[in-house]
mmCIF file of C-alpha atoms in Angstrom:
data_model
loop_
_atom_site.group_PDB
_atom_site.id
_atom_site.type_symbol
_atom_site.label_atom_id
_atom_site.label_comp_id
_atom_site.label_asym_id
_atom_site.label_seq_id
_atom_site.Cartn_x
_atom_site.Cartn_y
_atom_site.Cartn_z
ATOM 1 C CA UNK A 2 108.984 81.012 91.348
ATOM 2 C CA UNK A 3 107.820 77.401 91.332
ATOM 3 C CA UNK A 4 111.369 76.143 91.709
ATOM 4 C CA UNK A 5 112.027 78.655 94.471
ATOM 5 C CA UNK A 6 108.899 77.481 96.288
ATOM 6 C CA UNK A 7 110.007 73.852 96.162
ATOM 7 C CA UNK A 8 113.554 74.721 97.232
ATOM 8 C CA UNK A 9 112.321 76.907 100.100
ATOM 9 C CA UNK A 10 109.881 74.187 101.182
ATOM 10 C CA UNK A 11 112.758 71.690 101.351
ATOM 11 C CA UNK A 12 114.886 74.099 103.386
ATOM 12 C CA UNK A 13 111.942 74.888 105.691
ATOM 13 C CA UNK A 14 111.281 71.165 106.165
ATOM 14 C CA UNK A 15 114.927 70.521 107.053
ATOM 15 C CA UNK A 16 114.860 73.477 109.421
ATOM 16 C CA UNK A 17 111.734 72.157 111.146
ATOM 17 C CA UNK A 18 113.235 68.676 111.455
ATOM 18 C CA UNK A 19 116.368 70.089 113.079
ATOM 19 C CA UNK A 20 114.291 72.370 115.307
ATOM 20 C CA UNK A 21 112.026 69.566 116.516
ATOM 21 C CA UNK A 22 114.709 66.889 116.914
ATOM 22 C CA UNK A 23 117.668 68.969 118.135
ATOM 23 C CA UNK A 24 116.104 72.178 119.535
ATOM 24 C CA UNK A 25 118.975 73.163 121.821
ATOM 25 C CA UNK A 26 121.744 72.785 119.230
ATOM 26 C CA UNK A 27 119.554 74.461 116.594
ATOM 27 C CA UNK A 28 118.800 77.304 118.998
ATOM 28 C CA UNK A 29 122.475 77.970 119.749
ATOM 29 C CA UNK A 30 123.397 77.808 116.049
ATOM 30 C CA UNK A 31 120.529 80.076 114.993
ATOM 31 C CA UNK A 32 121.199 82.720 117.647
ATOM 32 C CA UNK A 33 124.888 82.775 116.688
ATOM 33 C CA UNK A 34 124.181 82.907 112.931
ATOM 34 C CA UNK A 35 121.772 85.831 113.278
ATOM 35 C CA UNK A 36 124.249 87.711 115.503
ATOM 36 C CA UNK A 37 127.105 87.215 113.017
ATOM 37 C CA UNK A 38 124.900 88.241 110.097
ATOM 38 C CA UNK A 39 123.784 91.406 111.865
ATOM 39 C CA UNK A 40 127.385 92.306 112.730
ATOM 40 C CA UNK A 41 128.311 92.015 109.051
ATOM 41 C CA UNK A 42 125.209 93.904 107.928
ATOM 42 C CA UNK A 43 125.788 96.690 110.453
ATOM 43 C CA UNK A 44 129.428 97.088 109.473
ATOM 44 C CA UNK A 45 128.569 97.148 105.768
ATOM 45 C CA UNK A 46 125.732 99.639 106.311
ATOM 46 C CA UNK A 47 127.823 102.022 108.421
ATOM 47 C CA UNK A 48 131.081 101.838 106.443
ATOM 48 C CA UNK A 49 130.080 101.206 102.831
ATOM 49 C CA UNK A 50 126.644 102.854 102.740
ATOM 50 C CA UNK A 51 127.086 105.386 105.554
ATOM 51 C CA UNK A 52 123.617 104.350 106.676
ATOM 52 C CA UNK A 53 123.809 105.004 110.410
ATOM 53 C CA UNK A 54 120.158 104.109 110.954
ATOM 54 C CA UNK A 55 120.640 100.552 109.709
ATOM 55 C CA UNK A 56 123.969 100.310 111.528
ATOM 56 C CA UNK A 57 122.453 101.307 114.881
ATOM 57 C CA UNK A 58 119.507 98.919 114.425
ATOM 58 C CA UNK A 59 121.983 96.140 113.676
ATOM 59 C CA UNK A 60 123.875 96.930 116.893
ATOM 60 C CA UNK A 61 120.636 96.732 118.899
ATOM 61 C CA UNK A 62 119.793 93.357 117.356
ATOM 62 C CA UNK A 63 123.309 92.048 118.034
ATOM 63 C CA UNK A 64 123.068 93.072 121.703
ATOM 64 C CA UNK A 65 119.709 91.294 122.021
ATOM 65 C CA UNK A 66 121.151 88.182 120.358
ATOM 66 C CA UNK A 67 124.183 88.159 122.642
ATOM 67 C CA UNK A 68 121.941 88.458 125.713
ATOM 68 C CA UNK A 69 119.767 85.625 124.409
ATOM 69 C CA UNK A 70 122.837 83.473 123.735
ATOM 70 C CA UNK A 71 124.209 84.134 127.228
ATOM 71 C CA UNK A 72 120.893 83.403 128.970
ATOM 72 C CA UNK A 73 119.847 80.446 126.804
ATOM 73 C CA UNK A 74 121.467 77.955 129.182
ATOM 74 C CA UNK A 75 118.800 78.854 131.758
ATOM 75 C CA UNK A 76 115.927 78.272 129.345
ATOM 76 C CA UNK A 77 117.179 75.577 126.948
ATOM 77 C CA UNK A 78 115.453 72.700 128.760
ATOM 78 C CA UNK A 79 112.034 74.341 128.615
ATOM 79 C CA UNK A 80 112.564 75.425 125.004
ATOM 80 C CA UNK A 81 113.427 71.845 124.081
ATOM 81 C CA UNK A 82 110.335 70.462 125.823
ATOM 82 C CA UNK A 83 108.016 72.985 124.156
ATOM 83 C CA UNK A 84 109.303 72.356 120.638
ATOM 84 C CA UNK A 85 109.225 68.586 121.066
ATOM 85 C CA UNK A 86 105.651 68.841 122.329
ATOM 86 C CA UNK A 87 104.737 70.874 119.247
ATOM 87 C CA UNK A 88 106.159 68.067 117.096
ATOM 88 C CA UNK A 89 104.063 65.556 119.065
ATOM 89 C CA UNK A 90 100.895 67.600 118.516
ATOM 90 C CA UNK A 91 101.573 68.385 114.841
ATOM 91 C CA UNK A 92 102.088 64.710 113.997
ATOM 92 C CA UNK A 93 98.908 63.570 115.766
ATOM 93 C CA UNK A 94 96.284 62.315 113.325
ATOM 94 C CA UNK A 95 93.631 64.884 114.264
ATOM 95 C CA UNK A 96 96.069 67.826 114.220
ATOM 96 C CA UNK A 97 97.612 67.322 110.779
ATOM 97 C CA UNK A 98 95.495 70.200 109.570
ATOM 98 C CA UNK A 99 98.231 72.405 111.040
ATOM 99 C CA UNK A 100 100.347 71.680 107.957
ATOM 100 C CA UNK A 101 97.444 72.678 105.733
ATOM 101 C CA UNK A 102 97.302 76.017 107.581
ATOM 102 C CA UNK A 103 100.970 76.639 106.738
ATOM 103 C CA UNK A 104 100.394 75.755 103.071
ATOM 104 C CA UNK A 105 97.261 77.878 102.766
ATOM 105 C CA UNK A 106 99.088 80.773 104.424
ATOM 106 C CA UNK A 107 101.768 80.669 101.712
ATOM 107 C CA UNK A 108 99.172 80.553 98.916
ATOM 108 C CA UNK A 109 97.038 83.368 100.336
ATOM 109 C CA UNK A 110 100.051 85.562 101.063
ATOM 110 C CA UNK A 111 101.452 85.013 97.569
ATOM 111 C CA UNK A 112 98.050 85.655 95.972
ATOM 112 C CA UNK A 113 97.559 88.881 97.923
ATOM 113 C CA UNK A 114 101.043 90.118 97.020
ATOM 114 C CA UNK A 115 100.520 89.245 93.349
ATOM 115 C CA UNK A 116 97.124 90.952 93.145
ATOM 116 C CA UNK A 117 98.438 94.027 94.930
ATOM 117 C CA UNK A 118 101.488 94.283 92.651
ATOM 118 C CA UNK A 119 99.319 93.838 89.544
ATOM 119 C CA UNK A 120 96.750 96.467 90.505
ATOM 120 C CA UNK A 121 99.083 99.104 91.937
ATOM 121 C CA UNK A 122 100.365 100.562 88.614
ATOM 122 C CA UNK A 123 96.802 100.981 87.363
ATOM 123 C CA UNK A 124 95.756 102.749 90.561
ATOM 124 C CA UNK A 125 98.656 105.201 90.305
ATOM 125 C CA UNK A 126 97.834 105.933 86.676
ATOM 126 C CA UNK A 127 94.554 107.583 87.719
ATOM 127 C CA UNK A 128 96.277 110.181 89.911
ATOM 128 C CA UNK A 129 98.472 113.117 88.976
ATOM 129 C CA UNK A 130 100.482 115.544 91.062
ATOM 130 C CA UNK A 131 103.175 115.016 93.668
ATOM 131 C CA UNK A 132 100.850 115.401 96.657
ATOM 132 C CA UNK A 133 98.235 112.946 95.412
ATOM 133 C CA UNK A 134 100.871 110.433 94.364
ATOM 134 C CA UNK A 135 102.608 110.524 97.760
ATOM 135 C CA UNK A 136 99.305 110.212 99.625
ATOM 136 C CA UNK A 137 98.418 107.214 97.474
ATOM 137 C CA UNK A 138 101.853 105.720 98.170
ATOM 138 C CA UNK A 139 101.309 105.975 101.936
ATOM 139 C CA UNK A 140 97.771 104.580 101.683
ATOM 140 C CA UNK A 141 98.897 101.680 99.476
ATOM 141 C CA UNK A 142 101.818 100.890 101.755
ATOM 142 C CA UNK A 143 99.568 100.874 104.817
ATOM 143 C CA UNK A 144 96.958 98.707 103.080
ATOM 144 C CA UNK A 145 99.511 96.118 102.002
ATOM 145 C CA UNK A 146 101.124 95.911 105.432
ATOM 146 C CA UNK A 147 97.791 95.692 107.280
ATOM 147 C CA UNK A 148 96.339 92.932 105.088
ATOM 148 C CA UNK A 149 99.643 91.025 105.214
ATOM 149 C CA UNK A 150 99.634 91.216 109.015
ATOM 150 C CA UNK A 151 96.007 90.051 109.140
ATOM 151 C CA UNK A 152 96.785 87.022 106.974
ATOM 152 C CA UNK A 153 99.828 86.030 109.044
ATOM 153 C CA UNK A 154 98.091 86.588 112.387
ATOM 154 C CA UNK A 155 95.010 84.635 111.303
ATOM 155 C CA UNK A 156 97.257 81.654 110.619
ATOM 156 C CA UNK A 157 99.011 82.224 113.968
ATOM 157 C CA UNK A 158 95.714 82.276 115.907
ATOM 158 C CA UNK A 159 94.485 79.192 114.036
ATOM 159 C CA UNK A 160 97.588 77.209 114.998
ATOM 160 C CA UNK A 161 97.413 78.511 118.569
ATOM 161 C CA UNK A 162 93.782 77.436 118.894
ATOM 162 C CA UNK A 163 94.514 73.961 117.539
ATOM 163 C CA UNK A 164 97.476 73.405 119.879
ATOM 164 C CA UNK A 165 95.412 74.854 122.723
ATOM 165 C CA UNK A 166 92.716 72.254 122.020
ATOM 166 C CA UNK A 167 95.301 69.511 122.597
ATOM 167 C CA UNK A 168 96.554 71.174 125.774
ATOM 168 C CA UNK A 169 93.080 71.470 127.288
ATOM 169 C CA UNK A 170 92.102 67.971 126.195
ATOM 170 C CA UNK A 171 89.306 69.039 123.849
ATOM 171 C CA UNK A 172 87.887 65.978 122.093
ATOM 172 C CA UNK A 173 87.598 66.820 118.390
ATOM 173 C CA UNK A 174 88.303 65.070 115.107
ATOM 174 C CA UNK A 175 89.180 68.384 113.427
ATOM 175 C CA UNK A 176 90.463 70.871 116.028
ATOM 176 C CA UNK A 177 92.374 72.886 113.417
ATOM 177 C CA UNK A 178 89.254 73.410 111.317
ATOM 178 C CA UNK A 179 87.311 74.511 114.395
ATOM 179 C CA UNK A 180 90.140 76.871 115.354
ATOM 180 C CA UNK A 181 90.217 78.359 111.840
ATOM 181 C CA UNK A 182 86.469 78.944 112.019
ATOM 182 C CA UNK A 183 86.854 80.841 115.306
ATOM 183 C CA UNK A 184 89.802 82.845 113.982
ATOM 184 C CA UNK A 185 87.837 83.928 110.919
ATOM 185 C CA UNK A 186 84.682 84.822 112.861
ATOM 186 C CA UNK A 187 84.670 85.478 116.620
ATOM 187 C CA UNK A 188 88.355 86.403 116.903
ATOM 188 C CA UNK A 189 88.740 88.193 113.573
ATOM 189 C CA UNK A 190 88.108 91.625 115.074
ATOM 190 C CA UNK A 191 90.887 91.143 117.631
ATOM 191 C CA UNK A 192 93.228 89.941 114.871
ATOM 192 C CA UNK A 193 92.447 92.961 112.685
ATOM 193 C CA UNK A 194 92.886 95.420 115.556
ATOM 194 C CA UNK A 195 96.230 93.999 116.680
ATOM 195 C CA UNK A 196 97.398 93.929 113.074
ATOM 196 C CA UNK A 197 96.268 97.537 112.636
ATOM 197 C CA UNK A 198 98.493 98.730 115.478
ATOM 198 C CA UNK A 199 101.551 97.087 113.936
ATOM 199 C CA UNK A 200 100.649 98.336 110.442
ATOM 200 C CA UNK A 201 100.434 101.943 111.650
ATOM 201 C CA UNK A 202 103.878 101.776 113.272
ATOM 202 C CA UNK A 203 105.520 100.036 110.320
ATOM 203 C CA UNK A 204 103.986 102.489 107.848
ATOM 204 C CA UNK A 205 105.228 105.463 109.879
ATOM 205 C CA UNK A 206 108.699 103.944 110.031
ATOM 206 C CA UNK A 207 108.833 103.339 106.290
ATOM 207 C CA UNK A 208 107.502 106.819 105.495
ATOM 208 C CA UNK A 209 110.147 108.363 107.744
ATOM 209 C CA UNK A 210 112.802 106.246 106.041
ATOM 210 C CA UNK A 211 111.697 107.487 102.616
ATOM 211 C CA UNK A 212 111.900 111.092 103.854
ATOM 212 C CA UNK A 213 115.252 110.647 105.584
ATOM 213 C CA UNK A 214 117.309 111.069 102.422
ATOM 214 C CA UNK A 215 115.871 114.524 101.787
ATOM 215 C CA UNK A 216 116.771 115.795 105.261
ATOM 216 C CA UNK A 217 120.063 117.349 106.343
ATOM 217 C CA UNK A 218 121.659 118.332 109.647
ATOM 218 C CA UNK A 219 119.542 118.178 112.787
ATOM 219 C CA UNK A 220 116.449 117.131 110.815
ATOM 220 C CA UNK A 221 118.246 114.020 109.553
ATOM 221 C CA UNK A 222 119.440 113.161 113.069
ATOM 222 C CA UNK A 223 115.928 113.527 114.496
ATOM 223 C CA UNK A 224 114.540 111.363 111.686
ATOM 224 C CA UNK A 225 117.057 108.605 112.507
ATOM 225 C CA UNK A 226 116.215 108.775 116.226
ATOM 226 C CA UNK A 227 112.495 108.624 115.455
ATOM 227 C CA UNK A 228 112.944 105.593 113.189
ATOM 228 C CA UNK A 229 115.038 103.755 115.779
ATOM 229 C CA UNK A 230 112.382 104.401 118.423
ATOM 230 C CA UNK A 231 109.711 103.124 116.038
ATOM 231 C CA UNK A 232 111.753 99.979 115.345
ATOM 232 C CA UNK A 233 112.016 99.260 119.075
ATOM 233 C CA UNK A 234 108.341 100.016 119.747
ATOM 234 C CA UNK A 235 107.255 97.909 116.784
ATOM 235 C CA UNK A 236 109.372 94.958 117.960
ATOM 236 C CA UNK A 237 107.903 95.215 121.472
ATOM 237 C CA UNK A 238 104.375 95.461 120.065
ATOM 238 C CA UNK A 239 104.882 92.394 117.875
ATOM 239 C CA UNK A 240 106.092 90.467 120.908
ATOM 240 C CA UNK A 241 103.158 91.670 123.000
ATOM 241 C CA UNK A 242 100.685 90.908 120.200
ATOM 242 C CA UNK A 243 101.971 87.349 119.986
ATOM 243 C CA UNK A 244 101.017 86.764 123.627
ATOM 244 C CA UNK A 245 97.694 88.548 123.173
ATOM 245 C CA UNK A 246 96.777 86.455 120.135
ATOM 246 C CA UNK A 247 97.513 83.229 121.999
ATOM 247 C CA UNK A 248 95.130 84.277 124.786
ATOM 248 C CA UNK A 249 92.544 85.272 122.173
ATOM 249 C CA UNK A 250 92.857 81.798 120.624
ATOM 250 C CA UNK A 251 92.675 79.998 123.983
ATOM 251 C CA UNK A 252 89.849 81.889 125.673
ATOM 252 C CA UNK A 253 88.061 83.798 122.909
ATOM 253 C CA UNK A 254 88.680 87.152 124.599
ATOM 254 C CA UNK A 255 88.541 90.509 122.869
ATOM 255 C CA UNK A 256 91.843 92.210 122.122
ATOM 256 C CA UNK A 257 91.580 94.509 125.148
ATOM 257 C CA UNK A 258 90.647 91.687 127.528
ATOM 258 C CA UNK A 259 93.481 89.525 126.244
ATOM 259 C CA UNK A 260 95.902 92.470 126.468
ATOM 260 C CA UNK A 261 95.135 92.844 130.198
ATOM 261 C CA UNK A 262 95.833 89.155 130.790
ATOM 262 C CA UNK A 263 99.018 89.308 128.697
ATOM 263 C CA UNK A 264 100.222 92.324 130.667
ATOM 264 C CA UNK A 265 99.659 90.517 133.970
ATOM 265 C CA UNK A 266 101.406 87.421 132.631
ATOM 266 C CA UNK A 267 104.415 89.443 131.498
ATOM 267 C CA UNK A 268 104.627 91.042 134.929
ATOM 268 C CA UNK A 269 105.279 87.650 136.550
ATOM 269 C CA UNK A 270 106.884 85.601 133.736
ATOM 270 C CA UNK A 271 108.692 88.092 131.516
ATOM 271 C CA UNK A 272 111.958 86.131 131.298
ATOM 272 C CA UNK A 273 110.378 82.891 130.048
ATOM 273 C CA UNK A 274 108.154 84.686 127.527
ATOM 274 C CA UNK A 275 110.983 86.862 126.200
ATOM 275 C CA UNK A 276 113.374 83.922 125.900
ATOM 276 C CA UNK A 277 110.763 81.820 124.119
ATOM 277 C CA UNK A 278 110.149 84.645 121.656
ATOM 278 C CA UNK A 279 113.851 85.333 121.077
ATOM 279 C CA UNK A 280 114.857 81.703 120.615
ATOM 280 C CA UNK A 281 112.105 80.775 118.146
ATOM 281 C CA UNK A 282 112.446 84.087 116.308
ATOM 282 C CA UNK A 283 116.182 83.480 115.956
ATOM 283 C CA UNK A 284 115.577 80.007 114.519
ATOM 284 C CA UNK A 285 113.021 81.385 112.058
ATOM 285 C CA UNK A 286 115.368 84.232 111.090
ATOM 286 C CA UNK A 287 118.294 81.852 110.537
ATOM 287 C CA UNK A 288 116.288 79.487 108.322
ATOM 288 C CA UNK A 289 114.788 82.530 106.575
ATOM 289 C CA UNK A 290 118.276 83.823 105.761
ATOM 290 C CA UNK A 291 119.395 80.443 104.439
ATOM 291 C CA UNK A 292 116.269 79.988 102.301
ATOM 292 C CA UNK A 293 116.213 83.565 100.982
ATOM 293 C CA UNK A 294 119.925 83.501 100.146
ATOM 294 C CA UNK A 295 119.730 80.089 98.476
ATOM 295 C CA UNK A 296 116.658 80.977 96.413
ATOM 296 C CA UNK A 297 118.035 84.418 95.551
ATOM 297 C CA UNK A 298 121.462 83.183 94.460
ATOM 298 C CA UNK A 299 119.959 80.277 92.542
ATOM 299 C CA UNK A 300 117.513 82.586 90.759
ATOM 300 C CA UNK A 301 120.282 85.046 89.908
ATOM 301 C CA UNK A 302 122.576 82.399 88.434
ATOM 302 C CA UNK A 303 119.770 80.758 86.477
ATOM 303 C CA UNK A 304 118.289 83.996 85.137
ATOM 304 C CA UNK A 305 121.600 85.694 84.377
ATOM 305 C CA UNK A 306 123.247 82.786 82.577
ATOM 306 C CA UNK A 307 120.386 80.660 81.220
ATOM 307 C CA UNK A 308 116.962 82.282 81.022
ATOM 308 C CA UNK A 309 117.433 85.883 79.924
ATOM 309 C CA UNK A 310 119.585 87.626 77.320
ATOM 310 C CA UNK A 311 119.356 90.897 75.429
ATOM 311 C CA UNK A 312 118.728 94.497 76.377
ATOM 312 C CA UNK A 313 116.232 93.766 79.162
ATOM 313 C CA UNK A 314 118.390 91.156 80.860
ATOM 314 C CA UNK A 315 119.276 93.297 83.881
ATOM 315 C CA UNK A 316 115.638 94.135 84.670
ATOM 316 C CA UNK A 317 114.496 90.525 84.307
ATOM 317 C CA UNK A 318 117.365 89.224 86.429
ATOM 318 C CA UNK A 319 116.669 91.717 89.230
ATOM 319 C CA UNK A 320 112.921 91.002 89.227
ATOM 320 C CA UNK A 321 113.397 87.228 89.138
ATOM 321 C CA UNK A 322 115.935 87.320 91.960
ATOM 322 C CA UNK A 323 113.721 89.561 94.093
ATOM 323 C CA UNK A 324 110.621 87.410 93.550
ATOM 324 C CA UNK A 325 112.405 84.149 94.321
ATOM 325 C CA UNK A 326 114.025 85.627 97.423
ATOM 326 C CA UNK A 327 110.623 86.805 98.624
ATOM 327 C CA UNK A 328 109.048 83.424 97.906
ATOM 328 C CA UNK A 329 111.733 81.724 99.975
ATOM 329 C CA UNK A 330 110.971 84.018 102.877
ATOM 330 C CA UNK A 331 107.189 83.517 102.601
ATOM 331 C CA UNK A 332 107.507 79.738 102.644
ATOM 332 C CA UNK A 333 109.828 79.626 105.659
ATOM 333 C CA UNK A 334 107.810 82.140 107.687
ATOM 334 C CA UNK A 335 104.583 80.240 106.980
ATOM 335 C CA UNK A 336 106.027 76.817 107.753
ATOM 336 C CA UNK A 337 107.498 77.989 111.046
ATOM 337 C CA UNK A 338 104.167 79.449 112.161
ATOM 338 C CA UNK A 339 103.518 75.960 113.549
ATOM 339 C CA UNK A 340 106.656 76.021 115.715
ATOM 340 C CA UNK A 341 106.254 79.652 116.744
ATOM 341 C CA UNK A 342 102.551 79.690 117.588
ATOM 342 C CA UNK A 343 102.634 76.154 118.971
ATOM 343 C CA UNK A 344 105.512 76.677 121.397
ATOM 344 C CA UNK A 345 104.223 80.079 122.545
ATOM 345 C CA UNK A 346 100.749 78.623 123.113
ATOM 346 C CA UNK A 347 102.068 75.738 125.187
ATOM 347 C CA UNK A 348 104.127 78.070 127.369
ATOM 348 C CA UNK A 349 101.308 80.552 127.975
ATOM 349 C CA UNK A 350 98.766 77.785 128.587
ATOM 350 C CA UNK A 351 101.147 76.179 131.074
ATOM 351 C CA UNK A 352 101.655 79.465 132.904
ATOM 352 C CA UNK A 353 97.923 80.236 132.998
ATOM 353 C CA UNK A 354 96.494 76.749 133.597
ATOM 354 C CA UNK A 355 99.211 74.222 134.540
ATOM 355 C CA UNK A 356 96.719 71.801 136.096
ATOM 356 C CA UNK A 357 95.210 71.217 132.643
ATOM 357 C CA UNK A 358 98.455 69.685 131.391
ATOM 358 C CA UNK A 359 98.511 67.434 134.442
ATOM 359 C CA UNK A 360 95.165 66.038 133.285
ATOM 360 C CA UNK A 361 96.070 65.863 129.588
ATOM 361 C CA UNK A 362 99.612 64.470 129.837
ATOM 362 C CA UNK A 363 100.956 63.845 133.380
ATOM 363 C CA UNK A 364 104.412 62.875 132.123
ATOM 364 C CA UNK A 365 104.908 66.109 130.193
ATOM 365 C CA UNK A 366 103.480 68.058 133.107
ATOM 366 C CA UNK A 367 106.203 66.706 135.375
ATOM 367 C CA UNK A 368 108.870 67.494 132.771
ATOM 368 C CA UNK A 369 107.580 71.062 132.434
ATOM 369 C CA UNK A 370 107.463 71.479 136.199
ATOM 370 C CA UNK A 371 111.068 70.355 136.608
ATOM 371 C CA UNK A 372 112.195 72.583 133.728
ATOM 372 C CA UNK A 373 110.627 75.656 135.354
ATOM 373 C CA UNK A 374 111.270 75.306 139.092
ATOM 374 C CA UNK A 375 110.602 79.007 139.595
ATOM 375 C CA UNK A 376 107.000 78.359 138.539
ATOM 376 C CA UNK A 377 106.337 75.820 141.311
ATOM 377 C CA UNK A 378 104.674 78.355 143.671
ATOM 378 C CA UNK A 379 102.452 79.496 140.815
ATOM 379 C CA UNK A 380 101.536 75.867 140.129
ATOM 380 C CA UNK A 381 100.569 75.266 143.715
ATOM 381 C CA UNK A 382 98.482 78.424 143.825
ATOM 382 C CA UNK A 383 96.716 77.655 140.564
ATOM 383 C CA UNK A 384 95.764 74.158 141.632
ATOM 384 C CA UNK A 385 93.878 75.596 144.595
ATOM 385 C CA UNK A 386 91.770 77.994 142.487
#
């Protein structure tokens, strides 16, 4: 696991360097890679596994990726400016705590997963009977997902608050520390509530998936339709939550107050917000795939041919490969929280309060204005408020 962590950190660092220095080329490559991967996964799921649920989900993702690829030419300039601004903020002396947030996120996530995995067998040993065991399975699944979402979203809000402090010109020697304090106190309720909504949907989807194999005929078809709907709703909720959490970090609103502002913002700027989400998510997914595959293959080769022999070799190899693959994913997702939360924060702050960027960095303000000519009327209106 230690080697996988180092390897994933190197891959994440290279991915961030490419993202910050060549955002347009990286965006095109990432969108294409994810689309190709999902085509292969969908074909394999439908033909080899006869898993129509996974095949249909893959088709939906491919269609979204193709739309993003086709429309990226309209948004690539703004995407480039946002990511380069994030690099500028993250390398500033008083904002280097952002990298500590990414590192702490990996440690906390790994610790939570390890503690959960260690305690789960003991918890199940106290219960007997199919009904009790299944209820405990659902409860444990929900608990793990909810806490995992809370950890990730706390890091997201912390980064958003720190980048927001730069945008609004807040004078502070430790803006990231101040943002973390707010995220863990005043904004923690909003983080937990938004995470709860996602956890409920994901738990329902996973429970339905576990029940799907025992259903036949029309029941199986209805289960597949329900799971596909849950996948779509969950994806939309995650996207909406991202915008809500940025507003929570910027203004300290409750979840409901921030949700109203996010809804109004989406009504007038849906294209920019959706493209920003799709582009950065595609980059994260592409680097995630590279890191997970590299760590997984490396762990398999090392464990199968060097570390383990004997009767338990298969079990050890599978567990080692799974753990190292998961570690690779954790590290990449945590590292890219800076790019994801930072770029989303800059875009939303610019849409809500463009005049603040004019005061903080007039040169970047002019670049943003030229990159989003459709926002010029909104800029003029906001400056008169």
